[in-house]
Short mmCIF file of C-alpha atoms and ligand atoms in Angstrom, two decimals:
data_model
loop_
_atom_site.label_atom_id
_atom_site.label_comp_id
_atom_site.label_asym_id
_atom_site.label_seq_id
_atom_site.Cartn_x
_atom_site.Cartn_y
_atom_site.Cartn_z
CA UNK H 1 -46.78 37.66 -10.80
CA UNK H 2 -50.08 35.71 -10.21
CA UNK H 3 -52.35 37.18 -7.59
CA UNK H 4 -53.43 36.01 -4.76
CA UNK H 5 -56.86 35.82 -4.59
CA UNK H 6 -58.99 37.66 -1.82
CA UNK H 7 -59.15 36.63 1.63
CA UNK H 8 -61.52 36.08 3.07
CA UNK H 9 -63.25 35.34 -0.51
CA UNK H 10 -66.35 37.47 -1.57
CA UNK H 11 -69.77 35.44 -0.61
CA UNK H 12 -70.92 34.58 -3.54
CA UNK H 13 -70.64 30.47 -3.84
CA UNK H 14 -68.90 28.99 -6.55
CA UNK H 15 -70.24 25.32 -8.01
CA UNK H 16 -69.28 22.95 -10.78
CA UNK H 17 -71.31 22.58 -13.57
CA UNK H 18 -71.20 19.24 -16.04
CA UNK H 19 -72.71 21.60 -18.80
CA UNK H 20 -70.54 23.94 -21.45
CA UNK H 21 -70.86 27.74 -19.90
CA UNK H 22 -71.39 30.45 -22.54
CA UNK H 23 -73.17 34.02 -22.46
CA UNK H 24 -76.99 33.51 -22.15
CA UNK H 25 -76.42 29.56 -21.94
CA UNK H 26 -79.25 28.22 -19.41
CA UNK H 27 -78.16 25.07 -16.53
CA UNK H 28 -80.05 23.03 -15.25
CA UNK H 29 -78.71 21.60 -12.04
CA UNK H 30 -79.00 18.17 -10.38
CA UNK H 31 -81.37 17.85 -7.49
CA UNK H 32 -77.72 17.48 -5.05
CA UNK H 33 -76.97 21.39 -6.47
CA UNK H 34 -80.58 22.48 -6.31
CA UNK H 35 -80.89 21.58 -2.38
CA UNK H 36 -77.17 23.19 -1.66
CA UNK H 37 -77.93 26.47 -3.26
CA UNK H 38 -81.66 26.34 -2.38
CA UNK H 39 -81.98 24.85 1.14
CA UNK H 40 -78.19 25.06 2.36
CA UNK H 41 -77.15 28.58 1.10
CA UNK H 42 -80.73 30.06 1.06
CA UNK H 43 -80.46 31.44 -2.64
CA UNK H 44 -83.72 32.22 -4.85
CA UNK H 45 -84.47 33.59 -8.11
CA UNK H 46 -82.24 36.12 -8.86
CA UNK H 47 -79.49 35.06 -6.55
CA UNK H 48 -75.78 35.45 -8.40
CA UNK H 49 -73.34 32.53 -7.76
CA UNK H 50 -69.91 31.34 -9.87
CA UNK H 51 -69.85 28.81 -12.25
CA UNK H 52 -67.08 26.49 -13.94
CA UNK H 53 -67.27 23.57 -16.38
CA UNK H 54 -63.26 23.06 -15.69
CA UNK H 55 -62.90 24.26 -19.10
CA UNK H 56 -64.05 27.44 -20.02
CA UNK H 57 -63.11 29.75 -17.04
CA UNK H 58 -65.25 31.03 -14.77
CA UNK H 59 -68.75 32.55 -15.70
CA UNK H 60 -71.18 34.96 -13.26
CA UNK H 61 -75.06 32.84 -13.38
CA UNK H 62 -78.10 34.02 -12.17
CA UNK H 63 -80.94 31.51 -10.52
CA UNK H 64 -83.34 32.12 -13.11
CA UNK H 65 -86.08 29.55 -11.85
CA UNK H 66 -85.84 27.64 -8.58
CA UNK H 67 -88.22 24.76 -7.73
CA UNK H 68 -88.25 22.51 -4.95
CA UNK H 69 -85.87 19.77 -6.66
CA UNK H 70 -84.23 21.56 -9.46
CA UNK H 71 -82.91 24.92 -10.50
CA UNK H 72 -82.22 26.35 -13.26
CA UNK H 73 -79.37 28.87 -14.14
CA UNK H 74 -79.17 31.72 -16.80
CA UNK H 75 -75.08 32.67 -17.32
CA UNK H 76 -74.01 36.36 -17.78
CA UNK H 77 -70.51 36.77 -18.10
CA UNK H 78 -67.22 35.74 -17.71
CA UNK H 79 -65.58 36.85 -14.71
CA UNK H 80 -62.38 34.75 -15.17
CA UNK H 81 -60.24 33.38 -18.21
CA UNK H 82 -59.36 29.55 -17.88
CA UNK H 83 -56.16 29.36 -15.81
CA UNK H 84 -53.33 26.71 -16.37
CA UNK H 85 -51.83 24.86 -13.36
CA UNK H 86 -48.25 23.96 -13.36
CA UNK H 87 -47.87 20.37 -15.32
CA UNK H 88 -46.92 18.77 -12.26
CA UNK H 89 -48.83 15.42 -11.44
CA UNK H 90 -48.89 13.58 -8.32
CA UNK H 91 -48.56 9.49 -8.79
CA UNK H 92 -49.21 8.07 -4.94
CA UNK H 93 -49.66 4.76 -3.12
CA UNK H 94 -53.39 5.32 -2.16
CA UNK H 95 -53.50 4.78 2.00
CA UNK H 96 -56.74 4.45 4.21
CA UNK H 97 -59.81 5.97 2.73
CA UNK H 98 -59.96 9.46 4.91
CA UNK H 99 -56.42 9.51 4.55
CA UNK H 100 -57.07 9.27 0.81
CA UNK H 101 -59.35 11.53 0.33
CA UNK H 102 -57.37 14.59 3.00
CA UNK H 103 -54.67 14.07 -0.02
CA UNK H 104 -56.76 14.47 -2.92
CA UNK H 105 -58.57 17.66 -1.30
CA UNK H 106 -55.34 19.44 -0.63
CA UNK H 107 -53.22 18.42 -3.85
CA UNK H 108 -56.54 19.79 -5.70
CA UNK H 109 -56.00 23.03 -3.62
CA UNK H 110 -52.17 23.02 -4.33
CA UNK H 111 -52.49 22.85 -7.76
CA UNK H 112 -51.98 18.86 -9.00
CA UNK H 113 -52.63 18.93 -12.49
CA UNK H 114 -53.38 14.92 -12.24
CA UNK H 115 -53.80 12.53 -9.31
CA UNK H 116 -52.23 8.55 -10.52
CA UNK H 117 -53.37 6.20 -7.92
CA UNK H 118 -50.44 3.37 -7.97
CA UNK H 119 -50.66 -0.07 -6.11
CA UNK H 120 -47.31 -0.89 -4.44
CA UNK H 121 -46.13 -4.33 -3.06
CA UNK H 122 -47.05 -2.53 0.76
CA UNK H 123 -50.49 -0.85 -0.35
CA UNK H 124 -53.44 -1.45 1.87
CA UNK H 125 -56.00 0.04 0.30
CA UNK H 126 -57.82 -2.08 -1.91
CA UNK H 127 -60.12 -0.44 -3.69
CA UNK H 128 -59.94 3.56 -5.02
CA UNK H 129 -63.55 4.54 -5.53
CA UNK H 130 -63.00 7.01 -8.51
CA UNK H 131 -65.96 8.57 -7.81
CA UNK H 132 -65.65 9.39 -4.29
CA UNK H 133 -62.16 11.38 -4.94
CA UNK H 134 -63.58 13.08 -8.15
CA UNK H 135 -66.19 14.49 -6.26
CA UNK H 136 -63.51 15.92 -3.44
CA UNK H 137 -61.43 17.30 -6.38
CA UNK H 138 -64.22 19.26 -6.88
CA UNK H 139 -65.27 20.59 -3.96
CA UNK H 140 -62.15 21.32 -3.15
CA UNK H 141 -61.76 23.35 -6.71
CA UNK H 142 -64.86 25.34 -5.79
CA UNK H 143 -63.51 25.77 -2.74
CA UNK H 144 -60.26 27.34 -3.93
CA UNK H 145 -61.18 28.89 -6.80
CA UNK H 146 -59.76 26.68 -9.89
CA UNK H 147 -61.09 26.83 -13.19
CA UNK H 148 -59.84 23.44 -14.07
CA UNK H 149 -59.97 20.32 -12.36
CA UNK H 150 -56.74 17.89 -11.73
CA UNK H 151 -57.88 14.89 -14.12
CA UNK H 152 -57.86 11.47 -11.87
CA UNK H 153 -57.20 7.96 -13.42
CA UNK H 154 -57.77 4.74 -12.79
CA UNK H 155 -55.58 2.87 -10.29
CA UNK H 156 -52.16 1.22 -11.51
CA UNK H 157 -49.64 -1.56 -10.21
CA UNK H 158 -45.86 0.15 -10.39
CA UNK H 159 -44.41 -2.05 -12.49
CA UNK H 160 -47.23 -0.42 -15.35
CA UNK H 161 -46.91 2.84 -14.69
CA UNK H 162 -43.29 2.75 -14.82
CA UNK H 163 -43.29 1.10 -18.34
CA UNK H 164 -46.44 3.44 -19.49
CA UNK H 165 -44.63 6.70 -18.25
CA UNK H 166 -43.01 8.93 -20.61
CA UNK H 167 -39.34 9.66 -20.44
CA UNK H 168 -39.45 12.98 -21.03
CA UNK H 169 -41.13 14.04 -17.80
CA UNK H 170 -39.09 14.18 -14.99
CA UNK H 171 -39.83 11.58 -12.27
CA UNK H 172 -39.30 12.74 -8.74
CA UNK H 173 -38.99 9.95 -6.47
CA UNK H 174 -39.75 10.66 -2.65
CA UNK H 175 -37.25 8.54 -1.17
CA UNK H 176 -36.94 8.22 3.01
CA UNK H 177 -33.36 6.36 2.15
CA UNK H 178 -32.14 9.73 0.96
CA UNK H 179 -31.77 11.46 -2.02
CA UNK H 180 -31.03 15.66 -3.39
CA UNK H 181 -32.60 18.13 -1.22
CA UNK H 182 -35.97 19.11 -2.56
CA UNK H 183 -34.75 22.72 -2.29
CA UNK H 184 -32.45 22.14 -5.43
CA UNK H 185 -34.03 18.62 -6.86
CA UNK H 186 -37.22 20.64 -8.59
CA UNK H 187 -36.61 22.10 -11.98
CA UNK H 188 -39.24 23.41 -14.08
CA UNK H 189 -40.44 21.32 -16.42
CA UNK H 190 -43.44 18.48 -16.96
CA UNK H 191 -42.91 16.52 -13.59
CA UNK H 192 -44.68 13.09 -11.98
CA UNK H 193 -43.95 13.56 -7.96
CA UNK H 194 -44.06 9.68 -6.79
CA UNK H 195 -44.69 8.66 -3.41
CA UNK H 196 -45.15 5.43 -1.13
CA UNK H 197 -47.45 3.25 1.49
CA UNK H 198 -47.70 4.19 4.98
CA UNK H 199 -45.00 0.98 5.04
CA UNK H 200 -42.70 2.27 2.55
CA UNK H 201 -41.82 1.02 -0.86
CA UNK H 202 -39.53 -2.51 -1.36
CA UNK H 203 -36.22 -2.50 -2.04
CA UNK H 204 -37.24 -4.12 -5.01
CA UNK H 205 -39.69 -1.54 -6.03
CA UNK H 206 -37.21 1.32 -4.74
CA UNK H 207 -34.40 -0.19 -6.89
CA UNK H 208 -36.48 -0.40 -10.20
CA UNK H 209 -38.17 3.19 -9.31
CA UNK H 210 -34.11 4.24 -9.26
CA UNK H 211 -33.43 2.90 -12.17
CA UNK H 212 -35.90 4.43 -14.36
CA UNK H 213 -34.86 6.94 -16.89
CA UNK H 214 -35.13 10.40 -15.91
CA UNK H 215 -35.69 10.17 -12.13
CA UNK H 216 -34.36 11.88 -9.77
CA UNK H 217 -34.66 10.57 -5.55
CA UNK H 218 -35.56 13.31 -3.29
CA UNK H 219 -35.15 13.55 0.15
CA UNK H 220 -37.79 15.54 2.07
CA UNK H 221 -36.09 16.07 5.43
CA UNK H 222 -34.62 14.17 8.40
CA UNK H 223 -37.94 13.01 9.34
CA UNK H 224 -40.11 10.37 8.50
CA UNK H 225 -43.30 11.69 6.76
CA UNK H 226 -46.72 10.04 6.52
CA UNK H 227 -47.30 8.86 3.42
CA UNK H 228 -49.93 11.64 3.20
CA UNK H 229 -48.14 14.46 4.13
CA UNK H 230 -44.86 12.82 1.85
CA UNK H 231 -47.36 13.58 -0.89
CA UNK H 232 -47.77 16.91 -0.06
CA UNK H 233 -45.07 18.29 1.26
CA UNK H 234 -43.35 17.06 -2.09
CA UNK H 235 -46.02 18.88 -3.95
CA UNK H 236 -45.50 22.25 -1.73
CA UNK H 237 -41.97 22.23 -2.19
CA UNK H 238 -42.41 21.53 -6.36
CA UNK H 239 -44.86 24.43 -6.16
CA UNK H 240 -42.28 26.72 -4.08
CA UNK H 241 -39.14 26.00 -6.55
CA UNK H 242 -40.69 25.02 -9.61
CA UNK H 243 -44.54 25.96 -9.68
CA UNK H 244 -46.48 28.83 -9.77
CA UNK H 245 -45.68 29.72 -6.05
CA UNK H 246 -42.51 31.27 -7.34
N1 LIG W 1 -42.09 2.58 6.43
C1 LIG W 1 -41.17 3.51 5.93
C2 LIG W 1 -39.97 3.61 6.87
O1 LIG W 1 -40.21 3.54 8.07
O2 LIG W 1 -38.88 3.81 6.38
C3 LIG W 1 -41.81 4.88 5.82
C4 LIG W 1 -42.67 5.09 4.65
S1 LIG W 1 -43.34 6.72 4.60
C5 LIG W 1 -44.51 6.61 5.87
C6 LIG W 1 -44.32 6.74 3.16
C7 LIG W 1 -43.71 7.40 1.95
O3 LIG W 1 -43.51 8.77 2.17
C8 LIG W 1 -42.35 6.89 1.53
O4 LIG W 1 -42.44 5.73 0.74
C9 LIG W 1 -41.78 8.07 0.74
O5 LIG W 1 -42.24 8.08 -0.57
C10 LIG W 1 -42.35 9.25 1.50
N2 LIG W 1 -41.46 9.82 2.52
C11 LIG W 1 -41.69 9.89 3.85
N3 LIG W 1 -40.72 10.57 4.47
C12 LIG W 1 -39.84 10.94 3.51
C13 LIG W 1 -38.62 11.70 3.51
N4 LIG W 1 -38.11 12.17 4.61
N5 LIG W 1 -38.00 11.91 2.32
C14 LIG W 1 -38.51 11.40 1.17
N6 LIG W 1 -39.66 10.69 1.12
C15 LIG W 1 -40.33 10.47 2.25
#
């Protein structure tokens, strides 16, 4: 059974670095990493923090030099073997921007393995900065100590990433007209989790999203979620039946 990390976690801070981590490897961090550890956190030379590169686990570093702008890092060890997140990825109709970005925070810190903006026929939001919700993914994995990061792509119309997807990994379909009971929908397994716009998805789009091979509707309750917390609660409840919550 996994274990639940610590609470509340030990003080040391935890950052992402863009540079391979070995034993004895020396980072040098960006000027936005420097003034966190150096002016926020109040860490000098010989300070210990945590370091990923969403790859090789997580590695103990040492401040090794510390200048006004820059920093640089000496690693020590490894304190933590890569871990692997349940393949469960989270396709959504992107809604307004803080909205947005409250979603790809806490599906980081649930566990998505990949975030698939998709444009629906009722989408608002116009443009998905990439950038903006990479950096929230992680902060949010420092935060909550994964080793990996959920990848993010590039925004898709439906219609594409219902031809692009592969057949063989289950396609759960949160559907407000009713479908099985998450409690027994979720089976173990690669998954997509596919949710709508604050005003739904047509019943054009719902029809062809039915139709698809290997998708399953699921009903999340009586009540009518937020798209938001549709996206969520969909991913909580994989998590609980199907995921590493189990
Ligand atoms: N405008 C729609 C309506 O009033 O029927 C509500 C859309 S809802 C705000 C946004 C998305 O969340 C839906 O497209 C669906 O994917 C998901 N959702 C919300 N509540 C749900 C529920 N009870 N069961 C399944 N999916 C739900």
């Amino acid at each position: 059974m996994p274990a639940t990390p610590a609470w509340p976690p030990k003080s040391l801070p935890r950052l992402f670095v863009r540079t391979s981590l070995a034993e004895g490897a020396r980072v040098e961090l960006d000027a936005g990493q420097a003034n966190y550890l150096g002016n926020v956190m109040r860490l000098g030379e010989g300070a210990e923090l945590l370091t990923f590169d969403g790859h090789s686990g997580e590695w103990l570093a040492r401040i090794a030099d510390a200048g006004k702008k820059r920093m640089t890092l000496t690693v020590e060890r490894r304190t933590r073997e890569p871990e692997d997140v349940p393949d469960v990825w989270l396709a959504f109709a992107p809604v307004k921007r803080t909205q947005t970005d409250w979603l790809v925070e806490k599906a980081t810190e649930l566990g998505v393995a990949k975030l698939l903006p998709v444009m629906t026929r009722r989408t608002i939001a116009e443009r998905v900065k990439l950038e903006r919700l990479e950096a929230i993914a992680i902060e949010a994995a420092e935060q909550c100590g994964r080793t990996r990061l959920p990848e993010i792509v590039e925004p898709q119309p439906l219609a594409r990433f219902l031809e692009r997807r592969e057949t063989g990994r289950s396609l759960y379909f949160a559907d407000e007209g009713g479908g099985q009971p998450a409690a027994s929908a979720f089976q173990s397994g690669p998954a997509t989790i596919l949710t709508g716009p604050e005003g739904g998805f047509t019943d054009e789009e719902r029809a062809a999203i039915r139709a698809a091979p290997n998708t399953v509707p699921v009903s999340l309750g009586p009540r009518i979620l937020r798209a938001e917390t549709a996206a969520l609660a969909a991913l909580a409840s994989y998590m609980t039946v199907a995921g590493d919550w189990r």
